[in-house]
Amino acid sequence: EVHVIGASSMHGSLAPASIPSLVWLATRIADERSSSLPMQSGARWLLYRTTLGSLTRIESRVLSRASRVMAMSPHTADLIVREGFAPAKRVEVRTVPIDTDVFAPPENDPRRTGLLFVGRTHDPRKRFSRVAALLEASPRARAAGVDVVSPVAPDATDGVRWRGRVEDLPDLYGKAALLVLPSIQEGLGIVAFEALACGTPVVAYRCGGPDQLLAESGAAILVDDDRAFRSAVEELLADDVARAEMGAVGRRYVVDAFSVQNFLADTALFTVNN
């Protein structure tokens, strides 16, 4: 058996076609690249544009010959089926599990303050510029500030506290009033569900992968534009009770839907049916 696990399925092309394979996929390459293509420039734009067709054909071969295809989100599963890469009977949704013992609300819950962003500020898909615009437009958000966990520092902006890489991410989740997810595309957006596991509500732009799951959680506000983003953030920052209620609901949701214990309870999870 061959197990192809990752953000994309490109490396699955190295496996012999005669061997049964299972693919666990975060995102379709066209979904990822097409969303960020307009924001690329120069050599990277040309690279993305000229290689997309050939990479899509490779991806198609890997998915079409797989005995099982596990998508990390309902959005990705829908794309795989709707675009004919694999029949619905061979596609299922399996999210990445979360260790809910590690990612948990702090025992002595502190007064939560400020916003939190976790991601690569230099990645166009993460659209950190939306956070910078929020801080510029909203005195309340600017006063609260945003902790930024990213290997690359963003441009200096009032209200931004760059943390670089951190060792104790659950601690930051547990101290934040809410997590913001301004991405234009995500395969799953695992940081949103890590935050929920820590009792931290989420305000997210609709970006594909996490949308349905965040809506189901009852602990997130999904937005489509900058005005709605600002409104949702300001309303939650001003309402401690609503944030606490959403945090408790989100925690229960992740324990039920994402916990490692439930994930590993399925002994046939990585079995390929010949």
PDB file of C-alpha atoms in Angstrom:
ATOM      1  CA  GLU A   1       0.000   0.000   0.000  1.00  0.00           C
ATOM      2  CA  VAL A   2       1.048   3.584  -0.636  1.00  0.00           C
ATOM      3  CA  HIS A   3      -0.134   6.433   1.588  1.00  0.00           C
ATOM      4  CA  VAL A   4       0.034   9.900   0.020  1.00  0.00           C
ATOM      5  CA  ILE A   5      -0.410  12.501   2.757  1.00  0.00           C
ATOM      6  CA  GLY A   6       0.098  16.231   2.541  1.00  0.00           C
ATOM      7  CA  ALA A   7      -0.989  19.631   1.340  1.00  0.00           C
ATOM      8  CA  SER A   8      -0.879  18.405  -2.259  1.00  0.00           C
ATOM      9  CA  SER A   9      -0.775  14.979  -3.884  1.00  0.00           C
ATOM     10  CA  MET A  10       2.122  15.576  -6.286  1.00  0.00           C
ATOM     11  CA  HIS A  11       4.472  13.089  -4.619  1.00  0.00           C
ATOM     12  CA  GLY A  12       1.894  10.361  -5.209  1.00  0.00           C
ATOM     13  CA  SER A  13       2.974  10.326  -8.861  1.00  0.00           C
ATOM     14  CA  LEU A  14       6.167   8.535  -7.765  1.00  0.00           C
ATOM     15  CA  ALA A  15       4.235   5.463  -6.626  1.00  0.00           C
ATOM     16  CA  PRO A  16       3.766   2.560  -9.052  1.00  0.00           C
ATOM     17  CA  ALA A  17       0.239   2.510 -10.473  1.00  0.00           C
ATOM     18  CA  SER A  18      -0.026  -1.199  -9.682  1.00  0.00           C
ATOM     19  CA  ILE A  19       0.121  -0.628  -5.915  1.00  0.00           C
ATOM     20  CA  PRO A  20      -3.123   0.351  -4.104  1.00  0.00           C
ATOM     21  CA  SER A  21      -2.945   3.867  -2.716  1.00  0.00           C
ATOM     22  CA  LEU A  22      -4.698   6.108  -0.224  1.00  0.00           C
ATOM     23  CA  VAL A  23      -4.541   9.891  -0.654  1.00  0.00           C
ATOM     24  CA  TRP A  24      -5.131  12.263   2.274  1.00  0.00           C
ATOM     25  CA  LEU A  25      -5.284  15.694   0.715  1.00  0.00           C
ATOM     26  CA  ALA A  26      -5.508  19.194   2.157  1.00  0.00           C
ATOM     27  CA  THR A  27      -6.240  21.191  -0.972  1.00  0.00           C
ATOM     28  CA  ARG A  28      -6.526  21.057  -4.742  1.00  0.00           C
ATOM     29  CA  ILE A  29      -3.540  22.676  -6.377  1.00  0.00           C
ATOM     30  CA  ALA A  30      -5.750  24.744  -8.683  1.00  0.00           C
ATOM     31  CA  ASP A  31      -7.736  26.025  -5.693  1.00  0.00           C
ATOM     32  CA  GLU A  32      -4.542  27.092  -3.947  1.00  0.00           C
ATOM     33  CA  ARG A  33      -2.738  28.610  -6.915  1.00  0.00           C
ATOM     34  CA  SER A  34      -5.644  30.211  -8.716  1.00  0.00           C
ATOM     35  CA  SER A  35      -6.641  32.105  -5.587  1.00  0.00           C
ATOM     36  CA  SER A  36      -3.225  33.691  -5.154  1.00  0.00           C
ATOM     37  CA  LEU A  37      -2.227  34.061  -8.818  1.00  0.00           C
ATOM     38  CA  PRO A  38      -3.498  37.650  -9.181  1.00  0.00           C
ATOM     39  CA  MET A  39      -1.298  38.690  -6.239  1.00  0.00           C
ATOM     40  CA  GLN A  40       1.898  37.132  -7.583  1.00  0.00           C
ATOM     41  CA  SER A  41       4.320  39.079  -9.705  1.00  0.00           C
ATOM     42  CA  GLY A  42       7.263  38.507 -11.988  1.00  0.00           C
ATOM     43  CA  ALA A  43       8.875  35.092 -12.062  1.00  0.00           C
ATOM     44  CA  ARG A  44       6.518  33.530  -9.527  1.00  0.00           C
ATOM     45  CA  TRP A  45       3.428  34.569 -11.512  1.00  0.00           C
ATOM     46  CA  LEU A  46       4.955  33.043 -14.653  1.00  0.00           C
ATOM     47  CA  LEU A  47       5.899  29.853 -12.791  1.00  0.00           C
ATOM     48  CA  TYR A  48       2.428  29.427 -11.321  1.00  0.00           C
ATOM     49  CA  ARG A  49       0.727  30.166 -14.622  1.00  0.00           C
ATOM     50  CA  THR A  50       2.829  27.888 -16.810  1.00  0.00           C
ATOM     51  CA  THR A  51       2.993  24.877 -14.482  1.00  0.00           C
ATOM     52  CA  LEU A  52      -0.609  24.788 -13.279  1.00  0.00           C
ATOM     53  CA  GLY A  53      -1.877  22.698 -16.185  1.00  0.00           C
ATOM     54  CA  SER A  54       0.805  20.010 -15.950  1.00  0.00           C
ATOM     55  CA  LEU A  55       0.554  19.792 -12.159  1.00  0.00           C
ATOM     56  CA  THR A  56      -3.230  19.486 -12.378  1.00  0.00           C
ATOM     57  CA  ARG A  57      -2.862  16.558 -14.777  1.00  0.00           C
ATOM     58  CA  ILE A  58      -0.467  14.831 -12.372  1.00  0.00           C
ATOM     59  CA  GLU A  59      -2.873  15.459  -9.514  1.00  0.00           C
ATOM     60  CA  SER A  60      -5.718  14.043 -11.576  1.00  0.00           C
ATOM     61  CA  ARG A  61      -3.820  10.785 -12.215  1.00  0.00           C
ATOM     62  CA  VAL A  62      -2.953  10.377  -8.542  1.00  0.00           C
ATOM     63  CA  LEU A  63      -6.529  10.960  -7.367  1.00  0.00           C
ATOM     64  CA  SER A  64      -8.236   8.940 -10.095  1.00  0.00           C
ATOM     65  CA  ARG A  65      -6.235   5.778  -9.399  1.00  0.00           C
ATOM     66  CA  ALA A  66      -6.430   6.033  -5.579  1.00  0.00           C
ATOM     67  CA  SER A  67      -8.421   3.331  -3.811  1.00  0.00           C
ATOM     68  CA  ARG A  68      -9.446   5.866  -1.162  1.00  0.00           C
ATOM     69  CA  VAL A  69      -9.324   9.658  -1.147  1.00  0.00           C
ATOM     70  CA  MET A  70      -9.579  11.444   2.193  1.00  0.00           C
ATOM     71  CA  ALA A  71     -10.082  15.193   1.975  1.00  0.00           C
ATOM     72  CA  MET A  72      -9.177  17.347   4.960  1.00  0.00           C
ATOM     73  CA  SER A  73     -12.286  19.505   4.545  1.00  0.00           C
ATOM     74  CA  PRO A  74     -15.768  19.278   2.996  1.00  0.00           C
ATOM     75  CA  HIS A  75     -14.726  22.031   0.565  1.00  0.00           C
ATOM     76  CA  THR A  76     -11.820  20.007  -0.828  1.00  0.00           C
ATOM     77  CA  ALA A  77     -13.941  16.847  -1.007  1.00  0.00           C
ATOM     78  CA  ASP A  78     -16.568  18.736  -2.998  1.00  0.00           C
ATOM     79  CA  LEU A  79     -13.974  20.062  -5.450  1.00  0.00           C
ATOM     80  CA  ILE A  80     -12.504  16.599  -6.017  1.00  0.00           C
ATOM     81  CA  VAL A  81     -15.906  15.087  -6.807  1.00  0.00           C
ATOM     82  CA  ARG A  82     -17.427  18.023  -8.678  1.00  0.00           C
ATOM     83  CA  GLU A  83     -14.427  18.386 -10.985  1.00  0.00           C
ATOM     84  CA  GLY A  84     -14.332  14.661 -11.743  1.00  0.00           C
ATOM     85  CA  PHE A  85     -11.042  13.732 -10.100  1.00  0.00           C
ATOM     86  CA  ALA A  86     -12.603  10.829  -8.171  1.00  0.00           C
ATOM     87  CA  PRO A  87     -16.143   9.415  -7.743  1.00  0.00           C
ATOM     88  CA  ALA A  88     -18.062  10.335  -4.615  1.00  0.00           C
ATOM     89  CA  LYS A  89     -18.056   6.727  -3.345  1.00  0.00           C
ATOM     90  CA  ARG A  90     -14.241   6.869  -2.973  1.00  0.00           C
ATOM     91  CA  VAL A  91     -14.051  10.309  -1.346  1.00  0.00           C
ATOM     92  CA  GLU A  92     -14.552  11.016   2.349  1.00  0.00           C
ATOM     93  CA  VAL A  93     -13.791  13.873   4.741  1.00  0.00           C
ATOM     94  CA  ARG A  94     -11.144  13.311   7.408  1.00  0.00           C
ATOM     95  CA  THR A  95      -9.918  16.408   9.201  1.00  0.00           C
ATOM     96  CA  VAL A  96      -6.493  16.647  10.797  1.00  0.00           C
ATOM     97  CA  PRO A  97      -6.809  15.632  14.459  1.00  0.00           C
ATOM     98  CA  ILE A  98      -6.017  18.013  17.297  1.00  0.00           C
ATOM     99  CA  ASP A  99      -4.543  17.021  20.653  1.00  0.00           C
ATOM    100  CA  THR A 100      -7.278  18.525  22.804  1.00  0.00           C
ATOM    101  CA  ASP A 101      -5.261  17.828  25.963  1.00  0.00           C
ATOM    102  CA  VAL A 102      -2.511  20.165  24.725  1.00  0.00           C
ATOM    103  CA  PHE A 103      -4.778  22.620  22.938  1.00  0.00           C
ATOM    104  CA  ALA A 104      -7.121  23.407  25.811  1.00  0.00           C
ATOM    105  CA  PRO A 105      -8.353  26.451  27.714  1.00  0.00           C
ATOM    106  CA  PRO A 106      -5.969  27.488  30.507  1.00  0.00           C
ATOM    107  CA  GLU A 107      -6.820  26.032  33.911  1.00  0.00           C
ATOM    108  CA  ASN A 108      -6.855  29.462  35.495  1.00  0.00           C
ATOM    109  CA  ASP A 109      -8.537  31.315  32.659  1.00  0.00           C
ATOM    110  CA  PRO A 110      -6.937  34.775  32.476  1.00  0.00           C
ATOM    111  CA  ARG A 111      -8.701  37.881  31.284  1.00  0.00           C
ATOM    112  CA  ARG A 112      -8.463  37.445  27.538  1.00  0.00           C
ATOM    113  CA  THR A 113      -7.252  40.473  25.622  1.00  0.00           C
ATOM    114  CA  GLY A 114      -6.279  41.312  22.073  1.00  0.00           C
ATOM    115  CA  LEU A 115      -6.446  39.583  18.737  1.00  0.00           C
ATOM    116  CA  LEU A 116      -4.287  36.742  17.483  1.00  0.00           C
ATOM    117  CA  PHE A 117      -3.035  35.954  13.978  1.00  0.00           C
ATOM    118  CA  VAL A 118      -1.163  32.706  13.304  1.00  0.00           C
ATOM    119  CA  GLY A 119       0.271  32.207   9.819  1.00  0.00           C
ATOM    120  CA  ARG A 120       2.854  33.347   7.304  1.00  0.00           C
ATOM    121  CA  THR A 121       2.458  37.085   6.913  1.00  0.00           C
ATOM    122  CA  HIS A 122       4.422  36.960   3.638  1.00  0.00           C
ATOM    123  CA  ASP A 123       2.100  34.369   2.034  1.00  0.00           C
ATOM    124  CA  PRO A 124      -0.429  36.140  -0.245  1.00  0.00           C
ATOM    125  CA  ARG A 125      -3.080  33.519   0.571  1.00  0.00           C
ATOM    126  CA  LYS A 126      -2.986  34.441   4.270  1.00  0.00           C
ATOM    127  CA  ARG A 127      -3.794  38.082   3.369  1.00  0.00           C
ATOM    128  CA  PHE A 128      -2.312  39.685   6.474  1.00  0.00           C
ATOM    129  CA  SER A 129      -2.968  43.027   4.780  1.00  0.00           C
ATOM    130  CA  ARG A 130      -6.596  42.636   5.886  1.00  0.00           C
ATOM    131  CA  VAL A 131      -5.456  42.672   9.520  1.00  0.00           C
ATOM    132  CA  ALA A 132      -3.334  45.772   8.916  1.00  0.00           C
ATOM    133  CA  ALA A 133      -6.319  47.471   7.285  1.00  0.00           C
ATOM    134  CA  LEU A 134      -8.516  46.511  10.240  1.00  0.00           C
ATOM    135  CA  LEU A 135      -6.088  48.096  12.697  1.00  0.00           C
ATOM    136  CA  GLU A 136      -5.946  51.255  10.638  1.00  0.00           C
ATOM    137  CA  ALA A 137      -9.738  51.546  10.372  1.00  0.00           C
ATOM    138  CA  SER A 138     -10.771  50.451  13.877  1.00  0.00           C
ATOM    139  CA  PRO A 139      -9.618  52.311  17.001  1.00  0.00           C
ATOM    140  CA  ARG A 140     -11.040  49.493  19.144  1.00  0.00           C
ATOM    141  CA  ALA A 141      -9.052  46.802  17.316  1.00  0.00           C
ATOM    142  CA  ARG A 142      -5.940  48.985  17.346  1.00  0.00           C
ATOM    143  CA  ALA A 143      -6.242  49.508  21.094  1.00  0.00           C
ATOM    144  CA  ALA A 144      -6.644  45.761  21.641  1.00  0.00           C
ATOM    145  CA  GLY A 145      -3.688  45.012  19.378  1.00  0.00           C
ATOM    146  CA  VAL A 146      -2.852  41.797  17.558  1.00  0.00           C
ATOM    147  CA  ASP A 147      -0.212  39.216  18.442  1.00  0.00           C
ATOM    148  CA  VAL A 148       1.333  37.936  15.214  1.00  0.00           C
ATOM    149  CA  VAL A 149       2.875  34.465  15.129  1.00  0.00           C
ATOM    150  CA  SER A 150       4.857  34.291  11.896  1.00  0.00           C
ATOM    151  CA  PRO A 151       8.431  33.464  10.897  1.00  0.00           C
ATOM    152  CA  VAL A 152       8.561  36.750   8.968  1.00  0.00           C
ATOM    153  CA  ALA A 153       7.839  40.079  10.616  1.00  0.00           C
ATOM    154  CA  PRO A 154       5.056  42.154   9.064  1.00  0.00           C
ATOM    155  CA  ASP A 155       5.508  45.809   8.224  1.00  0.00           C
ATOM    156  CA  ALA A 156       5.540  47.969  11.330  1.00  0.00           C
ATOM    157  CA  THR A 157       1.944  48.951  12.133  1.00  0.00           C
ATOM    158  CA  ASP A 158       0.394  50.445  15.255  1.00  0.00           C
ATOM    159  CA  GLY A 159      -1.149  47.662  17.295  1.00  0.00           C
ATOM    160  CA  VAL A 160       0.983  44.807  15.885  1.00  0.00           C
ATOM    161  CA  ARG A 161       3.036  42.712  18.309  1.00  0.00           C
ATOM    162  CA  TRP A 162       5.249  40.355  16.332  1.00  0.00           C
ATOM    163  CA  ARG A 163       6.001  37.134  18.241  1.00  0.00           C
ATOM    164  CA  GLY A 164       8.036  35.336  15.586  1.00  0.00           C
ATOM    165  CA  ARG A 165       7.978  31.594  16.150  1.00  0.00           C
ATOM    166  CA  VAL A 166       6.638  30.526  19.535  1.00  0.00           C
ATOM    167  CA  GLU A 167       7.102  27.306  21.469  1.00  0.00           C
ATOM    168  CA  ASP A 168       3.899  27.466  23.498  1.00  0.00           C
ATOM    169  CA  LEU A 169       1.203  28.285  20.969  1.00  0.00           C
ATOM    170  CA  PRO A 170      -1.658  26.996  23.170  1.00  0.00           C
ATOM    171  CA  ASP A 171      -0.670  29.615  25.752  1.00  0.00           C
ATOM    172  CA  LEU A 172      -1.163  32.405  23.218  1.00  0.00           C
ATOM    173  CA  TYR A 173      -4.471  30.951  22.054  1.00  0.00           C
ATOM    174  CA  GLY A 174      -5.613  30.804  25.671  1.00  0.00           C
ATOM    175  CA  LYS A 175      -4.809  34.460  26.327  1.00  0.00           C
ATOM    176  CA  ALA A 176      -6.345  35.907  23.144  1.00  0.00           C
ATOM    177  CA  ALA A 177      -9.833  37.382  23.033  1.00  0.00           C
ATOM    178  CA  LEU A 178     -10.261  35.973  19.538  1.00  0.00           C
ATOM    179  CA  LEU A 179      -8.380  34.611  16.544  1.00  0.00           C
ATOM    180  CA  VAL A 180      -8.632  36.305  13.161  1.00  0.00           C
ATOM    181  CA  LEU A 181      -8.317  34.282   9.961  1.00  0.00           C
ATOM    182  CA  PRO A 182      -8.132  36.729   7.012  1.00  0.00           C
ATOM    183  CA  SER A 183      -7.072  34.167   4.384  1.00  0.00           C
ATOM    184  CA  ILE A 184      -8.395  34.136   0.836  1.00  0.00           C
ATOM    185  CA  GLN A 185      -7.830  30.368   0.552  1.00  0.00           C
ATOM    186  CA  GLU A 186      -7.257  27.515   3.004  1.00  0.00           C
ATOM    187  CA  GLY A 187      -7.327  23.764   2.591  1.00  0.00           C
ATOM    188  CA  LEU A 188      -8.449  23.416   6.211  1.00  0.00           C
ATOM    189  CA  GLY A 189      -7.107  26.325   8.272  1.00  0.00           C
ATOM    190  CA  ILE A 190      -6.063  24.205  11.251  1.00  0.00           C
ATOM    191  CA  VAL A 191      -5.153  27.260  13.363  1.00  0.00           C
ATOM    192  CA  ALA A 192      -8.851  28.179  13.574  1.00  0.00           C
ATOM    193  CA  PHE A 193      -9.697  24.832  15.167  1.00  0.00           C
ATOM    194  CA  GLU A 194      -6.674  24.906  17.481  1.00  0.00           C
ATOM    195  CA  ALA A 195      -8.006  28.248  18.697  1.00  0.00           C
ATOM    196  CA  LEU A 196     -11.489  26.805  19.219  1.00  0.00           C
ATOM    197  CA  ALA A 197      -9.954  23.928  21.173  1.00  0.00           C
ATOM    198  CA  CYS A 198      -8.469  26.549  23.498  1.00  0.00           C
ATOM    199  CA  GLY A 199     -11.843  28.223  23.966  1.00  0.00           C
ATOM    200  CA  THR A 200     -11.011  31.133  21.656  1.00  0.00           C
ATOM    201  CA  PRO A 201     -13.678  32.354  19.201  1.00  0.00           C
ATOM    202  CA  VAL A 202     -12.776  32.963  15.569  1.00  0.00           C
ATOM    203  CA  VAL A 203     -13.576  35.673  13.045  1.00  0.00           C
ATOM    204  CA  ALA A 204     -12.745  34.411   9.559  1.00  0.00           C
ATOM    205  CA  TYR A 205     -13.154  35.433   5.962  1.00  0.00           C
ATOM    206  CA  ARG A 206     -14.805  32.752   3.857  1.00  0.00           C
ATOM    207  CA  CYS A 207     -11.845  30.975   2.327  1.00  0.00           C
ATOM    208  CA  GLY A 208     -12.983  27.481   1.342  1.00  0.00           C
ATOM    209  CA  GLY A 209     -11.625  24.763   3.603  1.00  0.00           C
ATOM    210  CA  PRO A 210     -12.778  25.836   7.072  1.00  0.00           C
ATOM    211  CA  ASP A 211     -16.046  27.531   6.111  1.00  0.00           C
ATOM    212  CA  GLN A 212     -18.543  24.713   6.662  1.00  0.00           C
ATOM    213  CA  LEU A 213     -16.796  23.407   9.765  1.00  0.00           C
ATOM    214  CA  LEU A 214     -16.556  26.847  11.369  1.00  0.00           C
ATOM    215  CA  ALA A 215     -20.227  27.458  10.645  1.00  0.00           C
ATOM    216  CA  GLU A 216     -21.082  24.121  12.286  1.00  0.00           C
ATOM    217  CA  SER A 217     -18.961  24.916  15.340  1.00  0.00           C
ATOM    218  CA  GLY A 218     -21.190  27.749  16.539  1.00  0.00           C
ATOM    219  CA  ALA A 219     -18.061  29.557  17.706  1.00  0.00           C
ATOM    220  CA  ALA A 220     -17.044  31.564  14.656  1.00  0.00           C
ATOM    221  CA  ILE A 221     -18.234  34.510  12.617  1.00  0.00           C
ATOM    222  CA  LEU A 222     -17.691  34.200   8.856  1.00  0.00           C
ATOM    223  CA  VAL A 223     -17.411  37.377   6.803  1.00  0.00           C
ATOM    224  CA  ASP A 224     -17.128  38.349   3.154  1.00  0.00           C
ATOM    225  CA  ASP A 225     -15.718  41.873   3.225  1.00  0.00           C
ATOM    226  CA  ASP A 226     -13.697  44.374   5.241  1.00  0.00           C
ATOM    227  CA  ARG A 227     -16.744  46.128   6.703  1.00  0.00           C
ATOM    228  CA  ALA A 228     -18.196  42.883   8.060  1.00  0.00           C
ATOM    229  CA  PHE A 229     -14.742  41.879   9.346  1.00  0.00           C
ATOM    230  CA  ARG A 230     -14.404  45.112  11.325  1.00  0.00           C
ATOM    231  CA  SER A 231     -17.950  44.887  12.651  1.00  0.00           C
ATOM    232  CA  ALA A 232     -17.559  41.282  13.849  1.00  0.00           C
ATOM    233  CA  VAL A 233     -14.222  41.953  15.545  1.00  0.00           C
ATOM    234  CA  GLU A 234     -15.462  45.110  17.282  1.00  0.00           C
ATOM    235  CA  GLU A 235     -18.664  43.446  18.486  1.00  0.00           C
ATOM    236  CA  LEU A 236     -16.837  40.484  19.989  1.00  0.00           C
ATOM    237  CA  LEU A 237     -14.150  42.632  21.591  1.00  0.00           C
ATOM    238  CA  ALA A 238     -16.925  44.577  23.323  1.00  0.00           C
ATOM    239  CA  ASP A 239     -18.861  41.520  24.538  1.00  0.00           C
ATOM    240  CA  ASP A 240     -17.044  39.353  27.084  1.00  0.00           C
ATOM    241  CA  VAL A 241     -20.118  37.197  27.688  1.00  0.00           C
ATOM    242  CA  ALA A 242     -20.633  36.349  24.014  1.00  0.00           C
ATOM    243  CA  ARG A 243     -16.958  35.457  23.624  1.00  0.00           C
ATOM    244  CA  ALA A 244     -17.040  33.172  26.661  1.00  0.00           C
ATOM    245  CA  GLU A 245     -20.177  31.416  25.422  1.00  0.00           C
ATOM    246  CA  MET A 246     -18.738  30.952  21.929  1.00  0.00           C
ATOM    247  CA  GLY A 247     -15.461  29.723  23.398  1.00  0.00           C
ATOM    248  CA  ALA A 248     -17.205  27.011  25.422  1.00  0.00           C
ATOM    249  CA  VAL A 249     -19.266  25.893  22.407  1.00  0.00           C
ATOM    250  CA  GLY A 250     -16.197  25.824  20.171  1.00  0.00           C
ATOM    251  CA  ARG A 251     -14.248  23.762  22.663  1.00  0.00           C
ATOM    252  CA  ARG A 252     -16.985  21.121  22.802  1.00  0.00           C
ATOM    253  CA  TYR A 253     -17.194  21.024  19.019  1.00  0.00           C
ATOM    254  CA  VAL A 254     -13.476  20.396  18.531  1.00  0.00           C
ATOM    255  CA  VAL A 255     -13.375  17.722  21.243  1.00  0.00           C
ATOM    256  CA  ASP A 256     -16.180  15.896  19.439  1.00  0.00           C
ATOM    257  CA  ALA A 257     -15.047  16.440  15.842  1.00  0.00           C
ATOM    258  CA  PHE A 258     -11.249  16.784  15.908  1.00  0.00           C
ATOM    259  CA  SER A 259      -9.854  14.973  18.948  1.00  0.00           C
ATOM    260  CA  VAL A 260      -6.935  12.581  18.523  1.00  0.00           C
ATOM    261  CA  GLN A 261      -8.759   9.986  20.594  1.00  0.00           C
ATOM    262  CA  ASN A 262     -11.707   9.837  18.209  1.00  0.00           C
ATOM    263  CA  PHE A 263      -9.399   9.899  15.210  1.00  0.00           C
ATOM    264  CA  LEU A 264      -7.341   6.918  16.381  1.00  0.00           C
ATOM    265  CA  ALA A 265     -10.419   4.967  17.444  1.00  0.00           C
ATOM    266  CA  ASP A 266     -11.025   4.129  13.777  1.00  0.00           C
ATOM    267  CA  THR A 267      -8.687   1.171  13.314  1.00  0.00           C
ATOM    268  CA  ALA A 268      -9.429   1.019   9.576  1.00  0.00           C
ATOM    269  CA  LEU A 269      -8.531   4.658   9.009  1.00  0.00           C
ATOM    270  CA  PHE A 270      -5.433   4.025   6.905  1.00  0.00           C
ATOM    271  CA  THR A 271      -6.513   0.747   5.348  1.00  0.00           C
ATOM    272  CA  VAL A 272      -6.641   0.606   1.578  1.00  0.00           C
ATOM    273  CA  ASN A 273      -9.399  -1.519   0.078  1.00  0.00           C
ATOM    274  CA  ASN A 274      -7.998  -3.373  -2.905  1.00  0.00           C
TER     275      ASN A 274
END
